[in-house]
């Protein structure tokens, strides 16, 4: 049995170069494009970002629960002298099931069926890939952990399969090491046959502007975002993964699937629609606005109860409660005012002026 490591959302795919020998160009490509080798958002799905928030052993669950309970005091930002601080802390601890659970089956909705266009081939074969021998044990250990965690299931056959792409991260000295390995899935081929759905994105600026009369805020973050959404078996087979150790089918919406964000936003609207006057939901981020700490206490409790009703798991480490100034999707919000964060303005100002045709084209 492979010990389950706590999920860590801080690892970003764009920070890790792909092992070029493993990249297989699509038909018509001469070689691995440099921009896809070093920045591949929307092309490859990081399996490490897909793991469910559940824990497979009582010991691991107890340790994680204790860790989350300890973090509550840190994440509550109300002043020590605020009379609502103690009640807020007790309320969060009473809703700890929204932040950590042992038996987890995804959010309580019918498994999603992702529709594919008629152009979807009856079979999708991926070319055999050679993997450096030194990384194979790490790949196998991760796949076993994902199976044990019930994010994926081992299957014996599937007419379609997408290949895994190991991503080797650099050590502090800048050298690529097989010790820090991430697994990704090359979903480029099935993505071209997925029927797209409308992405319901709110006007963040308008929503922030509507909240500027509030004085205190809280921000909640989903654990693993749309990977909490279950998919049906037919979809899982179409998104099957080919590995050196056999075939695996995801049981939840995987990273790299083109409709993942749209599906998440659909469910966010359905689940939190009646909180629309004081809650802004964008992807896996929930912003709660309140008039004072007592009002925030009541609203946060309602949101956490709703999350437990739908079995949504939240990330305590990335959530904050009781702040008077908050940065949300590039906007700084405080009572009576809002604006674009100054660091974003500086980033735009610091962009080098293009001086060649190629620089203009990429500007």
mmCIF file of C-alpha atoms in Angstrom:
data_model
loop_
_atom_site.group_PDB
_atom_site.id
_atom_site.type_symbol
_atom_site.label_atom_id
_atom_site.label_comp_id
_atom_site.label_asym_id
_atom_site.label_seq_id
_atom_site.Cartn_x
_atom_site.Cartn_y
_atom_site.Cartn_z
ATOM 1 C CA UNK A 1 0.000 0.000 0.000
ATOM 2 C CA UNK A 2 1.371 3.392 -0.998
ATOM 3 C CA UNK A 3 1.163 6.025 1.769
ATOM 4 C CA UNK A 4 -1.131 8.865 0.746
ATOM 5 C CA UNK A 5 0.575 12.237 0.601
ATOM 6 C CA UNK A 6 -1.515 15.338 1.384
ATOM 7 C CA UNK A 7 -2.701 17.088 -1.738
ATOM 8 C CA UNK A 8 -0.772 20.272 -2.478
ATOM 9 C CA UNK A 9 -2.320 22.760 -4.838
ATOM 10 C CA UNK A 10 0.755 24.964 -4.919
ATOM 11 C CA UNK A 11 2.415 22.863 -7.627
ATOM 12 C CA UNK A 12 1.713 24.501 -10.970
ATOM 13 C CA UNK A 13 2.175 22.803 -14.286
ATOM 14 C CA UNK A 14 3.531 25.913 -15.988
ATOM 15 C CA UNK A 15 6.532 25.870 -13.668
ATOM 16 C CA UNK A 16 7.726 22.447 -14.753
ATOM 17 C CA UNK A 17 9.337 21.567 -18.095
ATOM 18 C CA UNK A 18 8.191 18.420 -19.864
ATOM 19 C CA UNK A 19 10.758 15.773 -20.542
ATOM 20 C CA UNK A 20 11.212 16.385 -24.283
ATOM 21 C CA UNK A 21 11.935 12.736 -25.073
ATOM 22 C CA UNK A 22 8.467 11.839 -23.807
ATOM 23 C CA UNK A 23 6.529 14.530 -25.658
ATOM 24 C CA UNK A 24 4.925 13.083 -28.798
ATOM 25 C CA UNK A 25 3.944 15.684 -31.438
ATOM 26 C CA UNK A 26 0.516 15.487 -32.961
ATOM 27 C CA UNK A 27 0.079 14.751 -36.631
ATOM 28 C CA UNK A 28 1.548 17.628 -38.630
ATOM 29 C CA UNK A 29 3.892 18.790 -35.875
ATOM 30 C CA UNK A 30 7.589 18.476 -36.576
ATOM 31 C CA UNK A 31 8.712 18.429 -32.948
ATOM 32 C CA UNK A 32 7.744 19.457 -29.465
ATOM 33 C CA UNK A 33 6.961 23.199 -29.636
ATOM 34 C CA UNK A 34 8.990 25.168 -27.122
ATOM 35 C CA UNK A 35 5.981 27.071 -25.797
ATOM 36 C CA UNK A 36 4.119 23.787 -25.212
ATOM 37 C CA UNK A 37 7.107 22.222 -23.525
ATOM 38 C CA UNK A 38 7.385 24.938 -20.904
ATOM 39 C CA UNK A 39 3.824 26.255 -20.695
ATOM 40 C CA UNK A 40 1.047 23.824 -21.401
ATOM 41 C CA UNK A 41 -2.064 25.059 -19.605
ATOM 42 C CA UNK A 42 -5.111 23.695 -21.404
ATOM 43 C CA UNK A 43 -3.101 20.976 -23.126
ATOM 44 C CA UNK A 44 -1.943 18.698 -20.349
ATOM 45 C CA UNK A 45 -3.786 17.852 -17.164
ATOM 46 C CA UNK A 46 -1.742 17.585 -13.999
ATOM 47 C CA UNK A 47 -2.882 14.385 -12.281
ATOM 48 C CA UNK A 48 -1.397 15.678 -9.025
ATOM 49 C CA UNK A 49 -4.058 18.404 -9.153
ATOM 50 C CA UNK A 50 -6.771 15.764 -9.482
ATOM 51 C CA UNK A 51 -6.612 13.845 -6.251
ATOM 52 C CA UNK A 52 -9.696 13.815 -4.067
ATOM 53 C CA UNK A 53 -9.748 15.375 -0.572
ATOM 54 C CA UNK A 54 -10.591 12.060 1.104
ATOM 55 C CA UNK A 55 -8.214 9.989 3.236
ATOM 56 C CA UNK A 56 -7.852 6.250 2.964
ATOM 57 C CA UNK A 57 -6.870 5.467 6.543
ATOM 58 C CA UNK A 58 -8.237 6.515 9.914
ATOM 59 C CA UNK A 59 -4.770 7.646 10.978
ATOM 60 C CA UNK A 60 -4.318 9.919 7.954
ATOM 61 C CA UNK A 61 -7.810 11.343 8.394
ATOM 62 C CA UNK A 62 -7.299 12.014 12.112
ATOM 63 C CA UNK A 63 -3.973 13.732 11.449
ATOM 64 C CA UNK A 64 -5.457 15.894 8.708
ATOM 65 C CA UNK A 65 -8.490 16.783 10.847
ATOM 66 C CA UNK A 66 -6.244 17.859 13.698
ATOM 67 C CA UNK A 67 -4.188 19.956 11.292
ATOM 68 C CA UNK A 68 -7.293 21.715 9.946
ATOM 69 C CA UNK A 69 -8.695 22.368 13.423
ATOM 70 C CA UNK A 70 -5.379 23.931 14.426
ATOM 71 C CA UNK A 71 -5.427 26.145 11.331
ATOM 72 C CA UNK A 72 -8.830 27.611 12.217
ATOM 73 C CA UNK A 73 -7.351 30.086 14.704
ATOM 74 C CA UNK A 74 -4.887 31.311 12.072
ATOM 75 C CA UNK A 75 -7.455 31.763 9.316
ATOM 76 C CA UNK A 76 -9.885 33.787 11.448
ATOM 77 C CA UNK A 77 -8.682 37.365 10.986
ATOM 78 C CA UNK A 78 -11.128 39.123 13.305
ATOM 79 C CA UNK A 79 -9.531 41.243 16.016
ATOM 80 C CA UNK A 80 -8.862 39.479 19.309
ATOM 81 C CA UNK A 81 -11.153 41.911 21.111
ATOM 82 C CA UNK A 82 -14.014 41.326 18.665
ATOM 83 C CA UNK A 83 -16.804 39.567 20.640
ATOM 84 C CA UNK A 84 -17.693 37.497 17.570
ATOM 85 C CA UNK A 85 -14.219 35.974 17.203
ATOM 86 C CA UNK A 86 -14.781 33.136 19.667
ATOM 87 C CA UNK A 87 -18.180 32.314 18.174
ATOM 88 C CA UNK A 88 -16.679 32.406 14.686
ATOM 89 C CA UNK A 89 -13.941 29.965 15.657
ATOM 90 C CA UNK A 90 -16.443 27.608 17.272
ATOM 91 C CA UNK A 91 -18.697 27.830 14.203
ATOM 92 C CA UNK A 92 -15.841 26.845 11.880
ATOM 93 C CA UNK A 93 -14.871 23.915 14.081
ATOM 94 C CA UNK A 94 -18.514 22.818 14.121
ATOM 95 C CA UNK A 95 -18.469 22.813 10.316
ATOM 96 C CA UNK A 96 -15.121 21.033 10.027
ATOM 97 C CA UNK A 97 -16.726 18.419 7.748
ATOM 98 C CA UNK A 98 -16.712 21.050 4.987
ATOM 99 C CA UNK A 99 -12.906 21.088 5.129
ATOM 100 C CA UNK A 100 -11.884 17.482 5.747
ATOM 101 C CA UNK A 101 -13.550 14.098 5.370
ATOM 102 C CA UNK A 102 -12.546 10.460 5.211
ATOM 103 C CA UNK A 103 -15.147 8.858 2.959
ATOM 104 C CA UNK A 104 -15.631 11.093 -0.047
ATOM 105 C CA UNK A 105 -17.458 10.471 -3.321
ATOM 106 C CA UNK A 106 -17.452 13.926 -4.895
ATOM 107 C CA UNK A 107 -20.165 16.546 -4.737
ATOM 108 C CA UNK A 108 -23.721 15.209 -4.432
ATOM 109 C CA UNK A 109 -24.891 15.562 -8.013
ATOM 110 C CA UNK A 110 -25.645 13.037 -10.720
ATOM 111 C CA UNK A 111 -22.447 11.954 -12.480
ATOM 112 C CA UNK A 112 -21.745 14.258 -15.403
ATOM 113 C CA UNK A 113 -21.944 12.962 -18.942
ATOM 114 C CA UNK A 114 -19.561 14.938 -21.151
ATOM 115 C CA UNK A 115 -20.906 15.031 -24.680
ATOM 116 C CA UNK A 116 -18.650 14.291 -27.623
ATOM 117 C CA UNK A 117 -19.182 15.303 -31.238
ATOM 118 C CA UNK A 118 -20.022 12.713 -33.912
ATOM 119 C CA UNK A 119 -16.465 13.207 -35.153
ATOM 120 C CA UNK A 120 -15.145 11.352 -32.106
ATOM 121 C CA UNK A 121 -13.281 8.297 -33.460
ATOM 122 C CA UNK A 122 -14.338 4.847 -32.349
ATOM 123 C CA UNK A 123 -10.751 4.255 -31.310
ATOM 124 C CA UNK A 124 -7.957 6.582 -30.225
ATOM 125 C CA UNK A 125 -4.584 4.928 -30.051
ATOM 126 C CA UNK A 126 -1.663 6.735 -28.508
ATOM 127 C CA UNK A 127 1.838 5.998 -29.697
ATOM 128 C CA UNK A 128 3.983 3.960 -27.358
ATOM 129 C CA UNK A 129 6.168 6.207 -25.259
ATOM 130 C CA UNK A 130 9.485 5.459 -23.697
ATOM 131 C CA UNK A 131 9.943 6.599 -20.126
ATOM 132 C CA UNK A 132 13.279 6.886 -18.303
ATOM 133 C CA UNK A 133 13.577 3.770 -16.102
ATOM 134 C CA UNK A 134 14.453 5.811 -13.026
ATOM 135 C CA UNK A 135 11.036 7.490 -12.945
ATOM 136 C CA UNK A 136 8.893 4.369 -13.390
ATOM 137 C CA UNK A 137 8.687 3.481 -9.655
ATOM 138 C CA UNK A 138 7.494 7.019 -8.874
ATOM 139 C CA UNK A 139 4.887 6.855 -11.634
ATOM 140 C CA UNK A 140 3.596 3.526 -10.366
ATOM 141 C CA UNK A 141 3.424 4.744 -6.766
ATOM 142 C CA UNK A 142 1.373 7.789 -7.756
ATOM 143 C CA UNK A 143 -1.038 5.747 -9.858
ATOM 144 C CA UNK A 144 -1.551 3.308 -6.993
ATOM 145 C CA UNK A 145 -2.253 6.213 -4.645
ATOM 146 C CA UNK A 146 -4.821 7.703 -7.038
ATOM 147 C CA UNK A 147 -6.528 4.303 -7.350
ATOM 148 C CA UNK A 148 -6.549 3.780 -3.595
ATOM 149 C CA UNK A 149 -7.949 7.265 -3.190
ATOM 150 C CA UNK A 150 -10.677 6.332 -5.707
ATOM 151 C CA UNK A 151 -9.969 9.219 -8.019
ATOM 152 C CA UNK A 152 -9.158 6.705 -10.750
ATOM 153 C CA UNK A 153 -9.985 3.066 -11.333
ATOM 154 C CA UNK A 154 -7.963 0.382 -13.056
ATOM 155 C CA UNK A 155 -9.630 -0.927 -16.211
ATOM 156 C CA UNK A 156 -8.769 -3.836 -18.488
ATOM 157 C CA UNK A 157 -9.704 -2.313 -21.837
ATOM 158 C CA UNK A 158 -10.882 0.848 -23.552
ATOM 159 C CA UNK A 159 -11.084 1.745 -27.247
ATOM 160 C CA UNK A 160 -9.736 5.194 -26.470
ATOM 161 C CA UNK A 161 -6.828 6.244 -24.290
ATOM 162 C CA UNK A 162 -4.699 9.336 -23.777
ATOM 163 C CA UNK A 163 -1.060 9.047 -22.727
ATOM 164 C CA UNK A 164 0.550 10.145 -19.494
ATOM 165 C CA UNK A 165 3.340 12.720 -19.592
ATOM 166 C CA UNK A 166 5.744 12.767 -16.617
ATOM 167 C CA UNK A 167 6.802 16.259 -15.602
ATOM 168 C CA UNK A 168 10.125 16.567 -13.819
ATOM 169 C CA UNK A 169 10.554 19.622 -11.626
ATOM 170 C CA UNK A 170 13.836 21.364 -10.951
ATOM 171 C CA UNK A 171 15.612 21.113 -7.621
ATOM 172 C CA UNK A 172 16.898 24.227 -5.754
ATOM 173 C CA UNK A 173 20.110 24.081 -7.794
ATOM 174 C CA UNK A 174 18.153 24.266 -11.047
ATOM 175 C CA UNK A 175 18.761 20.656 -12.015
ATOM 176 C CA UNK A 176 15.931 18.432 -13.211
ATOM 177 C CA UNK A 177 15.425 15.572 -10.783
ATOM 178 C CA UNK A 178 13.281 12.459 -11.040
ATOM 179 C CA UNK A 179 12.630 12.658 -7.293
ATOM 180 C CA UNK A 180 10.019 15.425 -7.716
ATOM 181 C CA UNK A 181 7.704 13.992 -10.328
ATOM 182 C CA UNK A 182 4.296 15.145 -11.513
ATOM 183 C CA UNK A 183 2.040 13.188 -13.817
ATOM 184 C CA UNK A 184 0.066 14.835 -16.607
ATOM 185 C CA UNK A 185 -2.385 13.605 -19.231
ATOM 186 C CA UNK A 186 -2.199 14.585 -22.892
ATOM 187 C CA UNK A 187 -5.874 15.263 -23.679
ATOM 188 C CA UNK A 188 -5.317 17.154 -26.910
ATOM 189 C CA UNK A 189 -6.965 14.562 -29.156
ATOM 190 C CA UNK A 190 -10.226 14.008 -27.207
ATOM 191 C CA UNK A 191 -10.513 17.761 -26.563
ATOM 192 C CA UNK A 192 -10.952 18.381 -30.291
ATOM 193 C CA UNK A 193 -14.094 16.202 -30.217
ATOM 194 C CA UNK A 194 -15.714 17.443 -26.989
ATOM 195 C CA UNK A 195 -18.939 19.398 -27.431
ATOM 196 C CA UNK A 196 -18.264 22.778 -25.880
ATOM 197 C CA UNK A 197 -20.660 24.337 -23.375
ATOM 198 C CA UNK A 198 -21.179 27.974 -22.478
ATOM 199 C CA UNK A 199 -18.900 29.252 -19.738
ATOM 200 C CA UNK A 200 -21.023 31.377 -17.411
ATOM 201 C CA UNK A 201 -18.567 33.948 -16.110
ATOM 202 C CA UNK A 202 -19.798 36.809 -13.915
ATOM 203 C CA UNK A 203 -18.739 40.396 -14.495
ATOM 204 C CA UNK A 204 -16.227 40.429 -11.635
ATOM 205 C CA UNK A 205 -15.804 44.203 -11.670
ATOM 206 C CA UNK A 206 -19.561 44.808 -11.499
ATOM 207 C CA UNK A 207 -19.973 42.275 -8.697
ATOM 208 C CA UNK A 208 -17.095 43.784 -6.715
ATOM 209 C CA UNK A 209 -18.547 47.257 -7.182
ATOM 210 C CA UNK A 210 -21.889 46.044 -5.805
ATOM 211 C CA UNK A 211 -20.171 44.844 -2.606
ATOM 212 C CA UNK A 212 -18.311 48.031 -1.713
ATOM 213 C CA UNK A 213 -20.902 49.034 0.895
ATOM 214 C CA UNK A 214 -19.977 45.998 2.982
ATOM 215 C CA UNK A 215 -17.300 46.248 5.669
ATOM 216 C CA UNK A 216 -15.964 42.749 6.356
ATOM 217 C CA UNK A 217 -15.281 39.781 4.093
ATOM 218 C CA UNK A 218 -14.447 36.090 3.935
ATOM 219 C CA UNK A 219 -12.976 34.034 1.105
ATOM 220 C CA UNK A 220 -13.406 30.292 0.673
ATOM 221 C CA UNK A 221 -11.501 28.064 -1.727
ATOM 222 C CA UNK A 222 -12.613 24.691 -3.103
ATOM 223 C CA UNK A 223 -10.197 21.808 -2.746
ATOM 224 C CA UNK A 224 -9.256 20.552 -6.219
ATOM 225 C CA UNK A 225 -11.955 22.677 -7.924
ATOM 226 C CA UNK A 226 -13.834 20.835 -10.686
ATOM 227 C CA UNK A 227 -12.114 17.562 -9.824
ATOM 228 C CA UNK A 228 -14.864 17.185 -7.207
ATOM 229 C CA UNK A 229 -17.436 16.708 -9.988
ATOM 230 C CA UNK A 230 -18.127 12.997 -10.682
ATOM 231 C CA UNK A 231 -18.372 11.714 -14.243
ATOM 232 C CA UNK A 232 -20.258 8.689 -15.539
ATOM 233 C CA UNK A 233 -18.528 5.495 -16.665
ATOM 234 C CA UNK A 234 -18.980 6.210 -20.368
ATOM 235 C CA UNK A 235 -17.198 9.537 -20.031
ATOM 236 C CA UNK A 236 -14.482 7.955 -17.907
ATOM 237 C CA UNK A 237 -13.785 5.359 -20.589
ATOM 238 C CA UNK A 238 -13.522 8.043 -23.274
ATOM 239 C CA UNK A 239 -11.027 9.888 -21.088
ATOM 240 C CA UNK A 240 -9.068 6.763 -20.156
ATOM 241 C CA UNK A 241 -5.362 7.102 -19.455
ATOM 242 C CA UNK A 242 -2.646 4.887 -20.896
ATOM 243 C CA UNK A 243 0.336 4.218 -18.625
ATOM 244 C CA UNK A 244 3.256 1.772 -18.602
ATOM 245 C CA UNK A 245 1.284 -0.152 -15.966
ATOM 246 C CA UNK A 246 -2.045 -0.462 -17.763
ATOM 247 C CA UNK A 247 -5.181 1.556 -18.378
ATOM 248 C CA UNK A 248 -6.903 3.818 -15.853
ATOM 249 C CA UNK A 249 -10.222 5.668 -16.071
ATOM 250 C CA UNK A 250 -10.914 8.872 -14.099
ATOM 251 C CA UNK A 251 -14.014 8.960 -11.908
ATOM 252 C CA UNK A 252 -14.069 12.767 -11.663
ATOM 253 C CA UNK A 253 -13.614 15.582 -14.173
ATOM 254 C CA UNK A 254 -9.880 15.581 -14.884
ATOM 255 C CA UNK A 255 -7.487 18.451 -15.448
ATOM 256 C CA UNK A 256 -6.912 19.238 -19.109
ATOM 257 C CA UNK A 257 -10.473 18.520 -20.286
ATOM 258 C CA UNK A 258 -11.649 21.597 -22.164
ATOM 259 C CA UNK A 259 -15.086 21.877 -20.496
ATOM 260 C CA UNK A 260 -13.858 21.508 -16.903
ATOM 261 C CA UNK A 261 -14.111 25.189 -15.929
ATOM 262 C CA UNK A 262 -17.501 25.582 -17.602
ATOM 263 C CA UNK A 263 -18.890 22.594 -15.708
ATOM 264 C CA UNK A 264 -17.609 23.993 -12.427
ATOM 265 C CA UNK A 265 -19.229 27.387 -13.020
ATOM 266 C CA UNK A 266 -22.550 25.734 -13.867
ATOM 267 C CA UNK A 267 -22.617 23.903 -10.556
ATOM 268 C CA UNK A 268 -21.430 26.955 -8.641
ATOM 269 C CA UNK A 269 -24.419 28.912 -9.955
ATOM 270 C CA UNK A 270 -26.838 26.112 -9.177
ATOM 271 C CA UNK A 271 -25.591 25.540 -5.633
ATOM 272 C CA UNK A 272 -25.100 29.139 -4.472
ATOM 273 C CA UNK A 273 -27.672 31.040 -6.575
ATOM 274 C CA UNK A 274 -29.791 32.128 -3.588
ATOM 275 C CA UNK A 275 -26.758 33.801 -1.944
ATOM 276 C CA UNK A 276 -26.177 36.025 -4.973
ATOM 277 C CA UNK A 277 -26.823 39.329 -3.148
ATOM 278 C CA UNK A 278 -23.761 38.987 -0.918
ATOM 279 C CA UNK A 279 -21.660 36.167 -2.405
ATOM 280 C CA UNK A 280 -19.483 36.213 -5.527
ATOM 281 C CA UNK A 281 -18.491 32.821 -6.910
ATOM 282 C CA UNK A 282 -15.808 32.611 -9.593
ATOM 283 C CA UNK A 283 -14.533 29.127 -10.410
ATOM 284 C CA UNK A 284 -13.332 27.639 -7.106
ATOM 285 C CA UNK A 285 -13.321 30.931 -5.163
ATOM 286 C CA UNK A 286 -16.200 32.163 -2.999
ATOM 287 C CA UNK A 287 -16.239 35.753 -1.702
ATOM 288 C CA UNK A 288 -18.653 36.511 1.149
ATOM 289 C CA UNK A 289 -19.477 40.151 2.051
ATOM 290 C CA UNK A 290 -21.071 41.271 5.327
ATOM 291 C CA UNK A 291 -21.920 44.421 7.242
ATOM 292 C CA UNK A 292 -20.125 43.356 10.437
ATOM 293 C CA UNK A 293 -18.576 40.322 12.106
ATOM 294 C CA UNK A 294 -21.916 39.002 13.392
ATOM 295 C CA UNK A 295 -23.411 39.249 9.913
ATOM 296 C CA UNK A 296 -20.350 37.498 8.471
ATOM 297 C CA UNK A 297 -20.682 34.738 11.061
ATOM 298 C CA UNK A 298 -24.262 33.988 9.994
ATOM 299 C CA UNK A 299 -23.539 34.136 6.268
ATOM 300 C CA UNK A 300 -20.413 31.980 6.473
ATOM 301 C CA UNK A 301 -22.309 29.410 8.510
ATOM 302 C CA UNK A 302 -25.015 29.281 5.805
ATOM 303 C CA UNK A 303 -22.411 28.797 3.080
ATOM 304 C CA UNK A 304 -20.644 26.026 5.001
ATOM 305 C CA UNK A 305 -23.929 24.239 5.650
ATOM 306 C CA UNK A 306 -24.667 24.430 1.924
ATOM 307 C CA UNK A 307 -21.226 23.005 1.135
ATOM 308 C CA UNK A 308 -21.860 20.080 3.462
ATOM 309 C CA UNK A 309 -25.296 19.547 1.928
ATOM 310 C CA UNK A 310 -23.635 19.067 -1.467
ATOM 311 C CA UNK A 311 -20.512 17.417 -0.038
ATOM 312 C CA UNK A 312 -18.232 20.201 -1.315
ATOM 313 C CA UNK A 313 -14.776 20.118 0.232
ATOM 314 C CA UNK A 314 -13.020 23.411 0.980
ATOM 315 C CA UNK A 315 -9.377 24.240 1.563
ATOM 316 C CA UNK A 316 -8.890 25.762 5.016
ATOM 317 C CA UNK A 317 -5.320 26.855 4.291
ATOM 318 C CA UNK A 318 -6.488 29.028 1.396
ATOM 319 C CA UNK A 319 -9.572 30.434 3.132
ATOM 320 C CA UNK A 320 -9.753 33.597 5.251
ATOM 321 C CA UNK A 321 -12.450 34.944 7.524
ATOM 322 C CA UNK A 322 -13.060 38.451 8.842
ATOM 323 C CA UNK A 323 -10.794 40.671 6.747
ATOM 324 C CA UNK A 324 -11.578 44.329 6.047
ATOM 325 C CA UNK A 325 -9.530 44.447 2.843
ATOM 326 C CA UNK A 326 -9.382 41.612 0.340
ATOM 327 C CA UNK A 327 -7.816 40.922 -3.034
ATOM 328 C CA UNK A 328 -10.207 39.031 -5.314
ATOM 329 C CA UNK A 329 -9.414 38.294 -8.954
ATOM 330 C CA UNK A 330 -7.167 41.296 -9.317
ATOM 331 C CA UNK A 331 -9.408 43.773 -7.476
ATOM 332 C CA UNK A 332 -8.744 45.196 -4.029
ATOM 333 C CA UNK A 333 -12.027 45.594 -2.130
ATOM 334 C CA UNK A 334 -12.569 47.609 1.046
ATOM 335 C CA UNK A 335 -15.574 49.366 2.537
ATOM 336 C CA UNK A 336 -16.549 52.236 0.268
ATOM 337 C CA UNK A 337 -13.936 51.623 -2.416
ATOM 338 C CA UNK A 338 -12.463 49.132 -4.830
ATOM 339 C CA UNK A 339 -9.837 49.176 -7.550
ATOM 340 C CA UNK A 340 -7.344 47.166 -9.553
ATOM 341 C CA UNK A 341 -4.476 45.895 -7.408
ATOM 342 C CA UNK A 342 -1.419 48.116 -7.862
ATOM 343 C CA UNK A 343 0.876 45.158 -8.479
ATOM 344 C CA UNK A 344 -1.147 44.233 -11.569
ATOM 345 C CA UNK A 345 -0.790 47.752 -12.919
ATOM 346 C CA UNK A 346 2.954 47.628 -12.313
ATOM 347 C CA UNK A 347 3.191 44.264 -14.077
ATOM 348 C CA UNK A 348 1.604 45.801 -17.174
ATOM 349 C CA UNK A 349 3.904 48.795 -17.011
ATOM 350 C CA UNK A 350 6.934 46.547 -16.731
ATOM 351 C CA UNK A 351 6.167 44.595 -19.896
ATOM 352 C CA UNK A 352 9.062 45.290 -22.309
ATOM 353 C CA UNK A 353 8.059 47.248 -25.376
ATOM 354 C CA UNK A 354 8.139 44.957 -28.437
ATOM 355 C CA UNK A 355 10.951 45.797 -30.865
ATOM 356 C CA UNK A 356 10.778 42.947 -33.384
ATOM 357 C CA UNK A 357 8.000 41.438 -35.479
ATOM 358 C CA UNK A 358 8.061 38.263 -33.419
ATOM 359 C CA UNK A 359 7.798 40.244 -30.173
ATOM 360 C CA UNK A 360 4.851 42.213 -31.574
ATOM 361 C CA UNK A 361 3.078 39.003 -32.556
ATOM 362 C CA UNK A 362 3.489 37.563 -29.047
ATOM 363 C CA UNK A 363 2.697 40.850 -27.242
#
